[in-house]
Coordinates of C-alpha atoms and ligand atoms in Angstrom, one line a residue:
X1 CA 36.6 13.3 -93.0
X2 CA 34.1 15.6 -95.1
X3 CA 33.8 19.0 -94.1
X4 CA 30.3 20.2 -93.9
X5 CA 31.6 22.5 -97.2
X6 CA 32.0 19.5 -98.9
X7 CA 28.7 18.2 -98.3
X8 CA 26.6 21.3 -99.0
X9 CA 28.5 23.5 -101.4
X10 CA 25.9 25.9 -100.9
X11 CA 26.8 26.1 -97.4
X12 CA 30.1 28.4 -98.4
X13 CA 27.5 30.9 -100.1
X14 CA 25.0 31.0 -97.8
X15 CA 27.8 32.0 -94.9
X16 CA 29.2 34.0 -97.4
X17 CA 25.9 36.3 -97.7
X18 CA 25.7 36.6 -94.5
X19 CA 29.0 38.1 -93.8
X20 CA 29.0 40.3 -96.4
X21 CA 26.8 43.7 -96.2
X22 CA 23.3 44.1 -98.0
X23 CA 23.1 45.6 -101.6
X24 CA 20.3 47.9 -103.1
X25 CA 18.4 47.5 -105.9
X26 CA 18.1 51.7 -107.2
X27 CA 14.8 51.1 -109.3
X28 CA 13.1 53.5 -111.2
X29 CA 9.2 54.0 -111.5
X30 CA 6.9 54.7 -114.2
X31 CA 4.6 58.1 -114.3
X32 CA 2.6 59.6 -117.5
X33 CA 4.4 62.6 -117.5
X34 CA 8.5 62.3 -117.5
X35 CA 9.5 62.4 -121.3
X36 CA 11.2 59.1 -122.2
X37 CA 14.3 61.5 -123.3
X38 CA 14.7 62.3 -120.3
X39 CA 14.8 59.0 -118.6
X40 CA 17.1 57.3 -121.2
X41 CA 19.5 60.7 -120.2
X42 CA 19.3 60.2 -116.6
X43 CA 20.1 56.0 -116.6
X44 CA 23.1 57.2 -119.1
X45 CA 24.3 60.1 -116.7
X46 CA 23.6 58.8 -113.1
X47 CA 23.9 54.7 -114.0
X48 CA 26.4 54.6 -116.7
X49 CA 24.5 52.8 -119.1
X50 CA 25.1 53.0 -123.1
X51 CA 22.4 54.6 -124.9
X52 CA 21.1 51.0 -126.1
X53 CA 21.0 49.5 -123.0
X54 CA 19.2 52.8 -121.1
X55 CA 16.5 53.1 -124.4
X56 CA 15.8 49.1 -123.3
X57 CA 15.5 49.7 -119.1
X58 CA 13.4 52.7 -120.5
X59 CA 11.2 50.7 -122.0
X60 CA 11.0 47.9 -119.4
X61 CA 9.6 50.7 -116.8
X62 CA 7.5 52.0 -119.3
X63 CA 5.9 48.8 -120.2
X64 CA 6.1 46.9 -116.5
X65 CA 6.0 49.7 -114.4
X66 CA 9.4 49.8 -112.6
X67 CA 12.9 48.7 -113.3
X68 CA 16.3 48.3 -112.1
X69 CA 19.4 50.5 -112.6
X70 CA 21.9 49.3 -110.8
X71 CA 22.5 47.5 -107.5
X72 CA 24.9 49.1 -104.9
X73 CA 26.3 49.9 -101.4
X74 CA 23.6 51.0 -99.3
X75 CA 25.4 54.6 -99.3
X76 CA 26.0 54.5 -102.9
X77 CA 22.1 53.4 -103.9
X78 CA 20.8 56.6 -101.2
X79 CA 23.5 59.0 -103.1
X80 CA 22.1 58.1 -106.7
X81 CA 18.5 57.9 -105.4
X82 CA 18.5 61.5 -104.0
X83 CA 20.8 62.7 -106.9
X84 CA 18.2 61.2 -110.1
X85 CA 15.6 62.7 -107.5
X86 CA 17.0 66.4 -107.8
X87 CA 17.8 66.6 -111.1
X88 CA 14.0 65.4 -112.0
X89 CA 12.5 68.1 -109.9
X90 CA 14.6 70.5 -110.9
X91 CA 13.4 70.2 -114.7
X92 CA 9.8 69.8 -113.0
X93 CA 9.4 66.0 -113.8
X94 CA 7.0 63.8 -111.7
X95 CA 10.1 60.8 -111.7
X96 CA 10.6 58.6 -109.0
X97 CA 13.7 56.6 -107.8
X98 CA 13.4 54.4 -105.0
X99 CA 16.0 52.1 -103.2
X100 CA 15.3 48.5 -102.0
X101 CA 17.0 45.7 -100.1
X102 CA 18.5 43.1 -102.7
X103 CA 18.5 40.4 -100.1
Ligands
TYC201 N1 5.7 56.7 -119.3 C1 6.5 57.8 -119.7 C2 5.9 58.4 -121.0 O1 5.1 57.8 -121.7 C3 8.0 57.4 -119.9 C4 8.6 57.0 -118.6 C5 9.5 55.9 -118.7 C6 8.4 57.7 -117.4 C7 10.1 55.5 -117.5 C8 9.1 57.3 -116.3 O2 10.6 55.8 -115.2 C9 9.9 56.2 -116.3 N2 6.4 59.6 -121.3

């Protein structure tokens, strides 16, 4: 006898999401102000990223308008959210960092 696995694969991910807690998308915003130095230093300090890979998500939310720097615990996300936040107002930079659902 088939378990209902077996016939829908997809069932086994599907349950799986649903058990396991949400992640956040920690996206970053584009403004005309925040010096692209700056950005490419706080997606290497805060998100880890090489200096190749934080010159191209740079770029992306300078071209498109937002773009994504990591996805995370919700805690984790708020933590890196407020920290980017802080460290761009204290060097008086308009940057913004927002968090969203990843469904
Ligand atoms: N648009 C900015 C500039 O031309 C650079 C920038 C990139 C700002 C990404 C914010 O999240 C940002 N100086």
């Amino acid at each position: 006898m088939a378990t209902q696995h077996q016939l829908d694969p997809s069932l086994a991910e599907k349950e799986r999401r649903a058990a396991a807690p949400p992640m956040y998308r920690v996206v970053l915003l584009n403004d005309d102000y925040t010096p692209m130095e700056f950005v490419v230093e706080v997606l290497q300090q805060f998100f880890g990223l090489g200096l190749e890979q934080a010159t191209i998500v740079m770029l992306k939310v300078h071209k498109e308008g937002r773009g994504i720097c990591g996805v995370y615990p919700r805690d984790i996300a708020a933590t890196k959210v407020s920290q980017v936040s802080q460290h761009a107002r204290q060097h008086q930079h308009p940057l913004q960092c927002i968090m969203e659902v990843n469904e």
